[in-house]
Coordinates of C-alpha atoms and ligand atoms in Angstrom, one line a residue:
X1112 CA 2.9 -64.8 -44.0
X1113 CA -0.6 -65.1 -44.0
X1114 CA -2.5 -64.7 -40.4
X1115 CA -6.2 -64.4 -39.5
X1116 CA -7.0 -62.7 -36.1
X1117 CA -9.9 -64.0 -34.5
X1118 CA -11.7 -62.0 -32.7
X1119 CA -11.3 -58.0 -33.8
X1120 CA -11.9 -57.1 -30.1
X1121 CA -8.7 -55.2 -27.6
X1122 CA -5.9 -57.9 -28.3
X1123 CA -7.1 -59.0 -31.6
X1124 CA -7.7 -55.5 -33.4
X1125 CA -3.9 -54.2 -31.5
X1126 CA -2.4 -57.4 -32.7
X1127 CA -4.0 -58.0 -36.2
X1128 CA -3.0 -54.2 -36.8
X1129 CA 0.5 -54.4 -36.0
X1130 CA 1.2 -57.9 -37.6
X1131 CA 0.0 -56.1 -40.4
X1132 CA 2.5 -53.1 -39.9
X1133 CA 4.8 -55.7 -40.0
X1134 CA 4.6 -56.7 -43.4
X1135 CA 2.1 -59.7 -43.4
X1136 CA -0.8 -60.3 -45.0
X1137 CA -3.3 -60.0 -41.8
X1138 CA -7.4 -60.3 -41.7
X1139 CA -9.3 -59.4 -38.6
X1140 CA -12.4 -61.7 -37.9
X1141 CA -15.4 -60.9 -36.1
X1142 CA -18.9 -62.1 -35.4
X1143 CA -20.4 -58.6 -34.4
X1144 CA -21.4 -57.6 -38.1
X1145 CA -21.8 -54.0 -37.1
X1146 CA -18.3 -54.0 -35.6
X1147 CA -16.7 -55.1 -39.1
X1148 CA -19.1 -52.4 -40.8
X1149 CA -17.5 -49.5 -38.5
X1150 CA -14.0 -51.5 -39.0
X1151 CA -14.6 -50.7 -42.8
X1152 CA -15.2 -47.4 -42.4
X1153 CA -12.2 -47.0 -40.1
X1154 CA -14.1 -46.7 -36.6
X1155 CA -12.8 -47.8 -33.8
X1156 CA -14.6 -50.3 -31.3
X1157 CA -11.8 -48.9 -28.8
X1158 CA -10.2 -46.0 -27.5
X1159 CA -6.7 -46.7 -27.7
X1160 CA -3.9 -43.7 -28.7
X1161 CA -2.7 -44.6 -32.2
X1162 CA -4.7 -47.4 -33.6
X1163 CA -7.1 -45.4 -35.7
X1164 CA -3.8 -44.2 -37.8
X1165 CA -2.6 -47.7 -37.3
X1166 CA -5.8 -49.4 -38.8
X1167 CA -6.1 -46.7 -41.5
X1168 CA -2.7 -47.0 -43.1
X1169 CA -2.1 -50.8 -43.0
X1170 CA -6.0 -50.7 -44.8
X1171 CA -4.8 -48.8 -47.2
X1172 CA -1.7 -50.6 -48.0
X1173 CA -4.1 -53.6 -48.8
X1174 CA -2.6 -55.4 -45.4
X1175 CA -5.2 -55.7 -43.3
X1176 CA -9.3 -56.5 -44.2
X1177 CA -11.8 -57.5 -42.1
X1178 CA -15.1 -60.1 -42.2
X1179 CA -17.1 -61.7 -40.5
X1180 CA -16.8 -65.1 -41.9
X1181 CA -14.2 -67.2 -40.2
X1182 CA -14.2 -69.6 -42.9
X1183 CA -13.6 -66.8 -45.6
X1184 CA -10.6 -65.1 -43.5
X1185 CA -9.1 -68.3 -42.1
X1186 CA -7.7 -69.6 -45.6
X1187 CA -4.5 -70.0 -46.7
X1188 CA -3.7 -68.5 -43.2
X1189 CA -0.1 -70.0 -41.9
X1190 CA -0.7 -68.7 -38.5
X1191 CA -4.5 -68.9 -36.8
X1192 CA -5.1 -66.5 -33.6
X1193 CA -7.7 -66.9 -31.2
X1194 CA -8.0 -63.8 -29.5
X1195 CA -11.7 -63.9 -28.2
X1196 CA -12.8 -63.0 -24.7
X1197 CA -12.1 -65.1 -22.0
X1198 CA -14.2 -63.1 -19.0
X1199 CA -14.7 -64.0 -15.6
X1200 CA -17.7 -66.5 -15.2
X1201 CA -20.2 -65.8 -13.0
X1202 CA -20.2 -66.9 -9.5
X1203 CA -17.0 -69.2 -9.8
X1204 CA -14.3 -66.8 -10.6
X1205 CA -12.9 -69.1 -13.8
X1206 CA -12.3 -67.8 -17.0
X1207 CA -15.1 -68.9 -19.4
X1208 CA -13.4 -70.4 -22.3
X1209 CA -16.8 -71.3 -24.3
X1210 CA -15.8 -68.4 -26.9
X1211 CA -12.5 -70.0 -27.2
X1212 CA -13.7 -73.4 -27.5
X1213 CA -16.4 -72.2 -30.3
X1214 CA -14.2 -70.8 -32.5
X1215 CA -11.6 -73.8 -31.6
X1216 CA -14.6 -76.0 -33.1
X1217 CA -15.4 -73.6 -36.4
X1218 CA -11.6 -73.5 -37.1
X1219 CA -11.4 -77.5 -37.3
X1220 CA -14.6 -77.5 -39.3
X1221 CA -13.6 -75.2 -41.7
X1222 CA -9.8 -75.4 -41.9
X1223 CA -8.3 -75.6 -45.4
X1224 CA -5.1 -75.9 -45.6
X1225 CA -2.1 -76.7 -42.3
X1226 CA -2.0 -74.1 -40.3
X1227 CA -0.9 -73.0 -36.4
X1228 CA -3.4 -72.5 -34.2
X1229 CA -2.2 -70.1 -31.6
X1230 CA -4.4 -68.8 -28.5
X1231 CA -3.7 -64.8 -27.7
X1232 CA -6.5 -65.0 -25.1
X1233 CA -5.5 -65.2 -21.9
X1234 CA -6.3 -69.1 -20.7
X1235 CA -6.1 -71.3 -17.8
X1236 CA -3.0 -73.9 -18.0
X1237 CA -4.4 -76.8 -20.2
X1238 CA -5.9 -75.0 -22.2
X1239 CA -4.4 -75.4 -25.5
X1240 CA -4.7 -79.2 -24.7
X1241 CA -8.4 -79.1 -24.8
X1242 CA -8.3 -76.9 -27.8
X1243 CA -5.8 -79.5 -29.8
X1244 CA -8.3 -82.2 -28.9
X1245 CA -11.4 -80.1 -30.6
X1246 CA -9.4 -79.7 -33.5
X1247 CA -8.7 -83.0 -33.6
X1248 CA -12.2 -84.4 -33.1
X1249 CA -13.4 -81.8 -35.6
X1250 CA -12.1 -84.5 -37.8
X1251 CA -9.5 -81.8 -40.5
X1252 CA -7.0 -84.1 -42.8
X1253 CA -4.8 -80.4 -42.2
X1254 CA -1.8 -80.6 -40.1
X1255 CA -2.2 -78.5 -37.1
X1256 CA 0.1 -76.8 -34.1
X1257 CA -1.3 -75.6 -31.0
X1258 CA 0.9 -72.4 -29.6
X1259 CA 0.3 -70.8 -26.7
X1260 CA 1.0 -66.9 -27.2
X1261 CA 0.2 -64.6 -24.2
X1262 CA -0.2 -60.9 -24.8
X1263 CA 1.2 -58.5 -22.4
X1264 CA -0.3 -55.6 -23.8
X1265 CA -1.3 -52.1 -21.7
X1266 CA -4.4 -50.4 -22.4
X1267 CA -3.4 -47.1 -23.8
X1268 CA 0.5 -48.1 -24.6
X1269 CA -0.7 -51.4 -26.6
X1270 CA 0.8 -50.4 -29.6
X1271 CA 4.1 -49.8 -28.3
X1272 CA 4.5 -52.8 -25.9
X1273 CA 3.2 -54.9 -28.8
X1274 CA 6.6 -53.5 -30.8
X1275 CA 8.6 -53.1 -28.6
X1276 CA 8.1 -55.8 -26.4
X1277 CA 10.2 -56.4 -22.9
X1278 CA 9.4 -60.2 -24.3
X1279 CA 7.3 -62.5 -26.4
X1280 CA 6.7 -65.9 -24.8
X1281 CA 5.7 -68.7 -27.0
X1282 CA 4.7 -72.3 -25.5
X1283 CA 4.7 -74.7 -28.5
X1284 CA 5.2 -78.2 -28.5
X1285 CA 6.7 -79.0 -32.3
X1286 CA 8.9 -77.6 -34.9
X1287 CA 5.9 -76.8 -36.7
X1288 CA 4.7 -74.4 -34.3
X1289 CA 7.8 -73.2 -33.6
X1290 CA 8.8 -72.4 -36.8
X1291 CA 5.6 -71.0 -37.4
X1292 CA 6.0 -68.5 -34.8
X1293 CA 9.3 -67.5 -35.8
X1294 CA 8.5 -66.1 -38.8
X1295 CA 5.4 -64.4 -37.4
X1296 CA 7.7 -62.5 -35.1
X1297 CA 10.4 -62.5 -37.6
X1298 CA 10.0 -58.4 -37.7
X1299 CA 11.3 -58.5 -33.9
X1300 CA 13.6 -61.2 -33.6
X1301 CA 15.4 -59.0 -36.1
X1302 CA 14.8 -55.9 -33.7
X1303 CA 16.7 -58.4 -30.9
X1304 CA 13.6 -58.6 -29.1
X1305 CA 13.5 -61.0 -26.6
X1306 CA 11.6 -64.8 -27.5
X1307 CA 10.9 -67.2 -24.9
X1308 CA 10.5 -70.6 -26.5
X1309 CA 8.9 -72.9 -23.6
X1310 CA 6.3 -75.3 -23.7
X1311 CA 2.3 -74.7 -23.8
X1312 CA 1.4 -74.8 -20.3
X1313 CA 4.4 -73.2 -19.4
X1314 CA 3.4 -70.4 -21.1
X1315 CA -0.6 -70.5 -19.9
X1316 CA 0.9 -70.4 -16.7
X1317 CA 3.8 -67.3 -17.1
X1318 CA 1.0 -64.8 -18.0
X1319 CA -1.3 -65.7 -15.4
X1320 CA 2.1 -65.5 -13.1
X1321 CA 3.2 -62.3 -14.5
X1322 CA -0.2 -60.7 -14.1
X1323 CA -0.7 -61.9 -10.2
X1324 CA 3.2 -61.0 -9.8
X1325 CA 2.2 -56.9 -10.9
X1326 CA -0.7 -57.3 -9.4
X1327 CA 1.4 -58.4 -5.6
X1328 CA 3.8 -55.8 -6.5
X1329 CA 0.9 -52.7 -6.6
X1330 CA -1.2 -54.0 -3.6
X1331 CA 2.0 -54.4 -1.6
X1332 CA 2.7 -50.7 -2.2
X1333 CA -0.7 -50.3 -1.1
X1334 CA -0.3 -51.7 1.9
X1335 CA 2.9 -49.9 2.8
X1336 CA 1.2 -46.8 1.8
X1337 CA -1.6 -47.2 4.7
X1338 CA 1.2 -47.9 7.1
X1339 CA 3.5 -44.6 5.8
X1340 CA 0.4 -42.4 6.4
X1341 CA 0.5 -44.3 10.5
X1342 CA 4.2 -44.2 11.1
X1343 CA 4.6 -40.5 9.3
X1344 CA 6.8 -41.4 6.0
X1345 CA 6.3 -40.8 2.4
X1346 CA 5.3 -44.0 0.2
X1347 CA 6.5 -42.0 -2.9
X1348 CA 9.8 -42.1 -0.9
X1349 CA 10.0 -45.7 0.1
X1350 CA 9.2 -46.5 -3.6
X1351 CA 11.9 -44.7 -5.0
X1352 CA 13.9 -46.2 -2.0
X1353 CA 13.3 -49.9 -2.8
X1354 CA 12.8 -50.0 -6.8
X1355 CA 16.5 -48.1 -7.0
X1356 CA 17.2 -51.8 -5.7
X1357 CA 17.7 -53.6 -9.1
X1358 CA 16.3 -57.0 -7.6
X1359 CA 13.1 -55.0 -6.9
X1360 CA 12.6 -52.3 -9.9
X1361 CA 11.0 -49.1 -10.1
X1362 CA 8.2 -49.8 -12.1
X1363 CA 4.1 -50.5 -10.6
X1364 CA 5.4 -49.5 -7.5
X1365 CA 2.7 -46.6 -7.6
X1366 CA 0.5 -46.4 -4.5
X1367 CA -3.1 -45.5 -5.2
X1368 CA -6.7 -46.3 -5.1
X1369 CA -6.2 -50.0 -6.4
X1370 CA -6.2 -51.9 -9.6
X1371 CA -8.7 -52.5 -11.7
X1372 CA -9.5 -53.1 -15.5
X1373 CA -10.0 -56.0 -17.6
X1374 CA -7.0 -58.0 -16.6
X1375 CA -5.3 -58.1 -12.8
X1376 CA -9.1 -58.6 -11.1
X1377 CA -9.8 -61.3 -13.6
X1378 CA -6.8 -62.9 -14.0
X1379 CA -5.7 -63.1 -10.3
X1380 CA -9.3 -64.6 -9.9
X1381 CA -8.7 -67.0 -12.4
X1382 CA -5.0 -68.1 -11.6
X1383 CA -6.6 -69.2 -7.6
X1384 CA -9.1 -71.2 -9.5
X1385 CA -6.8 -73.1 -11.1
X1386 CA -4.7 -73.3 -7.8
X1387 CA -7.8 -74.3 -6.1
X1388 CA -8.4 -77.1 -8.9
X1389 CA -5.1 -78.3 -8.7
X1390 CA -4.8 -78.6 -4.7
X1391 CA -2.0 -76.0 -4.8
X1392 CA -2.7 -73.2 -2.5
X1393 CA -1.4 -69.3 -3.9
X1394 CA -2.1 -68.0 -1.0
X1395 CA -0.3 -64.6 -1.6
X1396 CA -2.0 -64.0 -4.3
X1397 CA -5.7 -65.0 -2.4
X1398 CA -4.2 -62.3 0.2
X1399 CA -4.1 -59.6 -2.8
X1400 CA -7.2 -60.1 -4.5
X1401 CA -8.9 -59.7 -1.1
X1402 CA -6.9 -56.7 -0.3
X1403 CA -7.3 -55.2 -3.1
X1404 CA -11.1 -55.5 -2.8
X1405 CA -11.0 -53.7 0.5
X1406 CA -8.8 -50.4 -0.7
X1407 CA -11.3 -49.4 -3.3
X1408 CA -14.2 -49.3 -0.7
X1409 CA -11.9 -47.6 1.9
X1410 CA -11.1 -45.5 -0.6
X1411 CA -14.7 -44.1 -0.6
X1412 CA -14.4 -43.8 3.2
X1413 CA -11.4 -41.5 2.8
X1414 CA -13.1 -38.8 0.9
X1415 CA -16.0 -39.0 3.7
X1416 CA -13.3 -38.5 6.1
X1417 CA -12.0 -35.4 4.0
X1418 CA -16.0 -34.2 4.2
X1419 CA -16.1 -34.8 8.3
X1420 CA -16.6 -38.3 8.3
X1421 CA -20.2 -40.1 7.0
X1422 CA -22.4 -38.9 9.2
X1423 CA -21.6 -34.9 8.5
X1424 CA -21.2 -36.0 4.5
X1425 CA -24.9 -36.3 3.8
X1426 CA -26.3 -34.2 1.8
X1427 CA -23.2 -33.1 0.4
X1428 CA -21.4 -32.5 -2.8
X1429 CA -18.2 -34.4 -4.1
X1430 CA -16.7 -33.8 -7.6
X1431 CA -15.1 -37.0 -8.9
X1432 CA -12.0 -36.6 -11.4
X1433 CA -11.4 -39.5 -13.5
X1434 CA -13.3 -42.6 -13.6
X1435 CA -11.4 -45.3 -16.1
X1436 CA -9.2 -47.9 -14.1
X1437 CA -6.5 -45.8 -15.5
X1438 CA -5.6 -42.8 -18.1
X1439 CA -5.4 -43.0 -21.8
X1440 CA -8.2 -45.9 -22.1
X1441 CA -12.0 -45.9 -22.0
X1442 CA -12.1 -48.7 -20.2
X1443 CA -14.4 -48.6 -16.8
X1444 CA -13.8 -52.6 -15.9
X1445 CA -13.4 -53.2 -12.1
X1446 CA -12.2 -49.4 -11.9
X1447 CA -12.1 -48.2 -8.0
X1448 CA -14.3 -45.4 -9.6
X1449 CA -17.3 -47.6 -9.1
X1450 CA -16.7 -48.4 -5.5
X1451 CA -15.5 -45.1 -4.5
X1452 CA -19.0 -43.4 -6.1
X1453 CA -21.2 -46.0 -5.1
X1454 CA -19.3 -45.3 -1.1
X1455 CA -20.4 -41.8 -1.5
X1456 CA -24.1 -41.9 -3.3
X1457 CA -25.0 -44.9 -0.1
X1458 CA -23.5 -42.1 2.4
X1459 CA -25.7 -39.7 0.8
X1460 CA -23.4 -37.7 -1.1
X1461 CA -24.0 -36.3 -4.4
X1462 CA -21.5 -36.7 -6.9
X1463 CA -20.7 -35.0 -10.0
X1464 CA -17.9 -36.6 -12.5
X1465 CA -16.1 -36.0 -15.6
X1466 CA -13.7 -37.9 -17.6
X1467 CA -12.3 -37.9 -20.8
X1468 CA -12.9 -40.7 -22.4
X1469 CA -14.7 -43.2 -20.0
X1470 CA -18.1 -41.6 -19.3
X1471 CA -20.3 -43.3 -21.7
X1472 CA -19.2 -46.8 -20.3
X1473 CA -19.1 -45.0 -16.6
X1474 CA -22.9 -44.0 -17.1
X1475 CA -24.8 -47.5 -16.8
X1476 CA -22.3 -48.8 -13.9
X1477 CA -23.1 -45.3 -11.7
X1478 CA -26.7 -44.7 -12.5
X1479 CA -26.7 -42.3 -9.4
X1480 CA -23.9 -40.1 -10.4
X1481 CA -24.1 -36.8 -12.8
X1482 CA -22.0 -37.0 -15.6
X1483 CA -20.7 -33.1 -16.6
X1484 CA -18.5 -32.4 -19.7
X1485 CA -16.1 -30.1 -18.2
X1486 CA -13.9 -30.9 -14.8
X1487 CA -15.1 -27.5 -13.4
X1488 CA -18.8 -28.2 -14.0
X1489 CA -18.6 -31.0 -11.8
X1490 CA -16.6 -29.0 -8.9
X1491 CA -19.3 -26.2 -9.2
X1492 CA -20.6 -26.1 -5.4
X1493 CA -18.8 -29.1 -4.3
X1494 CA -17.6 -29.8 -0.9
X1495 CA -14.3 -31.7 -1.9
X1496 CA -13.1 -32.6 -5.2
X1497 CA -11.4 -35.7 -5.7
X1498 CA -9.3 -37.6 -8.4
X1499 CA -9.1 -40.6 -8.8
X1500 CA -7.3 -41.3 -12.4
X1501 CA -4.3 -39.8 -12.9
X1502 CA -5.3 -38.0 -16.6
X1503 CA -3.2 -35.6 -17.7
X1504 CA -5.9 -33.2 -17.8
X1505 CA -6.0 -32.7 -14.4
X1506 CA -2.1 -32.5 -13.6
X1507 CA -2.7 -28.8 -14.1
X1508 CA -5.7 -27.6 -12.8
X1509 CA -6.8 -24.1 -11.7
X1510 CA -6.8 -23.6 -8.6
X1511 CA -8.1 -20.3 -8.2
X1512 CA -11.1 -20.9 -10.4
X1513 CA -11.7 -24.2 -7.9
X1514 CA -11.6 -22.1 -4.8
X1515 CA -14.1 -19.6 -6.4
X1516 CA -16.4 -22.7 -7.8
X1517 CA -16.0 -24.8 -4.5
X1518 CA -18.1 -24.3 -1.7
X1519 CA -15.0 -26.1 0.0
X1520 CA -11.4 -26.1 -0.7
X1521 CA -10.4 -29.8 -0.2
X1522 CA -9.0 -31.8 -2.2
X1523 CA -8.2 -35.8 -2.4
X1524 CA -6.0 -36.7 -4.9
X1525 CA -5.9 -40.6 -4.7
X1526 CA -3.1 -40.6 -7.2
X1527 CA -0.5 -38.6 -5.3
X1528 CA -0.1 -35.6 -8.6
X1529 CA 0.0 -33.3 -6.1
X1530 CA 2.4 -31.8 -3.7
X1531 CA 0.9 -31.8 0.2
X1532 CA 3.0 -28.5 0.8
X1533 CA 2.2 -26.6 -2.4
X1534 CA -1.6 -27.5 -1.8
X1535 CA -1.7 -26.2 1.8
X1536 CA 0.3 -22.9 0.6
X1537 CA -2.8 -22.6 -1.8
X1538 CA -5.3 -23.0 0.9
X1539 CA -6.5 -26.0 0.3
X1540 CA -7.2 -29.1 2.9
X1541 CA -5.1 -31.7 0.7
X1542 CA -5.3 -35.8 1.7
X1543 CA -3.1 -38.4 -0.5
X1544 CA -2.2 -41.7 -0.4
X1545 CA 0.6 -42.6 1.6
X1546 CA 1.6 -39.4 3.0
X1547 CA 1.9 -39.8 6.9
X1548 CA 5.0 -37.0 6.9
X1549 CA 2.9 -33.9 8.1
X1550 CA -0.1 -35.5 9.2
X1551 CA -3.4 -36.4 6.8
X1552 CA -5.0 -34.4 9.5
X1553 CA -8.8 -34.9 10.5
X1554 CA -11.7 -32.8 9.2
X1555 CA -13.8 -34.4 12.1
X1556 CA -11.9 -32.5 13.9
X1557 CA -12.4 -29.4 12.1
X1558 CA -8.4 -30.0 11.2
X1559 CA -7.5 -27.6 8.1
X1560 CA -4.1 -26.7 8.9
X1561 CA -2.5 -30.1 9.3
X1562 CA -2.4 -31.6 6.2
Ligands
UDX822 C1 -2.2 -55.1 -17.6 C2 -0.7 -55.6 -17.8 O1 0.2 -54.6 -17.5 C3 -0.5 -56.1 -19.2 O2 0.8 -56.6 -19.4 C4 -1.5 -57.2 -19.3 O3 -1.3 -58.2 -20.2 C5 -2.9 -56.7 -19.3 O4 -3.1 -56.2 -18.0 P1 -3.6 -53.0 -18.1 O5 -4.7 -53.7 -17.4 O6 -3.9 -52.3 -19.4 O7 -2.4 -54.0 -18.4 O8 -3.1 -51.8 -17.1 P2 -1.8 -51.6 -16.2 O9 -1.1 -50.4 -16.7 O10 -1.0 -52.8 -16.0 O11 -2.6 -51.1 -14.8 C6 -3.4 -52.0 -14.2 C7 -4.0 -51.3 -12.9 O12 -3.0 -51.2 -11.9 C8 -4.6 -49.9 -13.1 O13 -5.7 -49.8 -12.4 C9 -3.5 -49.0 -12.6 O14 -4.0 -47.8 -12.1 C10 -2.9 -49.8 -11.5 N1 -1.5 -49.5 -11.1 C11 -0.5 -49.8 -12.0 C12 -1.2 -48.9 -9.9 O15 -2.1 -48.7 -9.1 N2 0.1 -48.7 -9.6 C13 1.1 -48.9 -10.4 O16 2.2 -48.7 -10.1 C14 0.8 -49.5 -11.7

């Protein structure tokens, strides 16, 4: 099989590499020249664990290439991916699809031979209609498919859920394009991985619902989280309690400082757009996104609570543990990072942070905050110290050298990696999220024992 990726961004460069592992004969496309260049000389445009080696090996194998011509990579390809950005557009909240629809148009105008054209981006139901008609008014004598093929991949575990896959969903509308697809997953039918053959809007509209459905599942946690620390109980608790239901499921039940990256915010946006358009109200998932928005601002306000509420914070010091939406990625979209900092730097608190990987893209979205390369330069003199991505890196930290580097002993670990009780045996004044059991207790009040 012969496939062209288009677009050599997240999905395409995951994808394009692991079709490639597969066995086929794959070529990653890409405008950004410079991108390609660094491509060749196996540089990553991502941090993702794995896809260096990935890249590396299936280049060497004489699997995968790279150009920047989409003419040039597109031939003899059985199977054509569109896996450009589809970001929010400003103001409105819909996906903008012009990068789709672009290389939609260059496709038809430069198609050789019959081909499927499948769209990996993620795309508003109707999507692949519009792209179908493009193709068709570009005027090709080729045969042509349109498949809808949603990715479900997680930054940092792409790799994996792209081969081993709780599913692969394709909306297609002929045998062409379903037969198509079947030998491009060939590798993983065989592996008894799960295919969902359903039609194209279907499918547009399962990834958008899958998305928003995670997206529900996390905020409701949220929510009962806030409530926990009210009544006294232990969110970790009630999740374990309801996801050993097997109608309900273990999994993103994780109560934290909200979630962000380059998917749920966007996605949950765009799917009550199209709800909107259609006159047919979601108005769960309306509740979440707005939800959502709240917890990461009141996330700020709970590490000015840990520093004796916002009037006593100014002029202090907070060191800031994690700044990516999420470990194991670079990525700094829509993390609760940004709102938490930019909370603290308008109360007047200073605020030093480190991450692993996501400080060069943190840097131009938190002008005001000083970016150290060592977790215990940043809690050097600080008045609380507080995580907020659940790194690995900080699951052990040192808590004698923090008391003798803090000016304070507090701690606010707004991913729960922490034990309240082993904290307070430490000396430390420890807030969570979620944990109402012994009291958050109140520094307002001068409260260091109850925590
Ligand atoms: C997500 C989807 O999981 C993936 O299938 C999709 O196609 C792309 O979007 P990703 O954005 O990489 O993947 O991250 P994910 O692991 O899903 O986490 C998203 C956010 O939710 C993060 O901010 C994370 O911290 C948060 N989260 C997740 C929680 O707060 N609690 C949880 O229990 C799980």
């Amino acid at each position: 099989m012969k496939i062209a990726m288009v677009g050599s961004g997240y999905v395409g460069l995951v994808s394009g590499a692991c079709f490639a592992d597969f066995g086929h004969d794959v070529v990653c496309i890409d405008k950004d020249q410079s991108k390609i260049d660094r491509l060749h000389d196996g540089i990553m445009p991502i941090y993702e664990p794995g896809l260096a080696e990935l890249v590396g090996g299936n280049v060497k194998a004489g699997r995968l290439t790279f150009t920047t011509s989409l003419a040039e990579g597109i031939k003899g390809a059985d199977a054509i991916f569109i896996a450009v950005g589809t970001p929010s557009r400003r103001g409105d909240g819909h996906a903008d699809l012009s990068f789709v629809y672009a290389v939609a148009k260059e496709i038809g105008e430069n198609l050789a031979n019959d081909a499927v054209v499948v769209t990996k981006s993620t795309v508003p139901v109707g999507t692949g209609d519009e792209v179908e008609r493009i193709l068709k008014d570009s005027g090709t004598s080729h045969t042509f498919s349109v498949v809808s093929n949603p990715e479900f991949l997680r930054e940092g575990a792409a790799i994996d859920d792209f081969k081993r896959p709780d599913r692969i969903v394709i909306g297609a509308e002929d045998d062409f394009g379903r037969e198509i697809m079947r030998e491009v997953y060939r590798p993983l039918y065989l592996n008894e991985s799960p295919i969902l053959f359903t039609g194209r809007r279907t499918s547009e509209l399962i990834k958008y619902a899958a998305n928003a459905f995670l997206a529900t599942k996390i905020t409701f946690i949220n929510e009962m989280a806030d409530l926990c620390e009210k009544v006294g109980a232990n969110v970790q608790d009630v999740s374990r309690g309801i996801g050993m239901d097997n109608r309900i499921g273990p999994k993103f039940l994780n109560a934290g400082p909200g979630y962000g990256g380059s998917c749920f915010p966007k996605d949950t946006l765009a799917l009550l757009k199209t709800a909107e358009d259609y006159d047919s109200p979601t108005r769960i998932v309306e509740a979440v996104v707005q939800v959502n928005e709240s917890r990461k601002r009141a996330m700020g306000r709970k590490v000015l609570d840990a520093l004796g509420g916002a009037d006593a914070a100014r002029g202090k010091k907070v060191a800031m543990l994690g700044l990516t939406f999420k470990p194991n990625t670079d990525d700094m979209r829509d993390s609760p990072a940004i709102a938490v900092s930019q909370a603290l730097t308008d109360a007047g608190v200073e605020v030093a942070a480190y991450d692993p990987e996501g400080m060069e893209q943190a840097k131009p979205l938190m002008p005001e905050v000083t970016m150290v390369d060592d977790p215990y330069k940043a809690i050097e003199g600080a008045d609380a110290v507080t995580i907020v991505t659940e790194w690995d890196a900080f699951r052990a930290l040192d808590f004698d050298r923090i008391k003798d580097l803090a000016k304070e002993p507090v701690l606010v670990d707004l991913r729960n990696i922490y034990r309240a009780k082993e904290m307070r045996e430490k000396g430390f004044y420890y807030t969570s999220i979620g944990h109402g059991e012994t009291g958050q207790g109140d520094r307002r009040k001068g409260d260091r024992r109850r925590n």
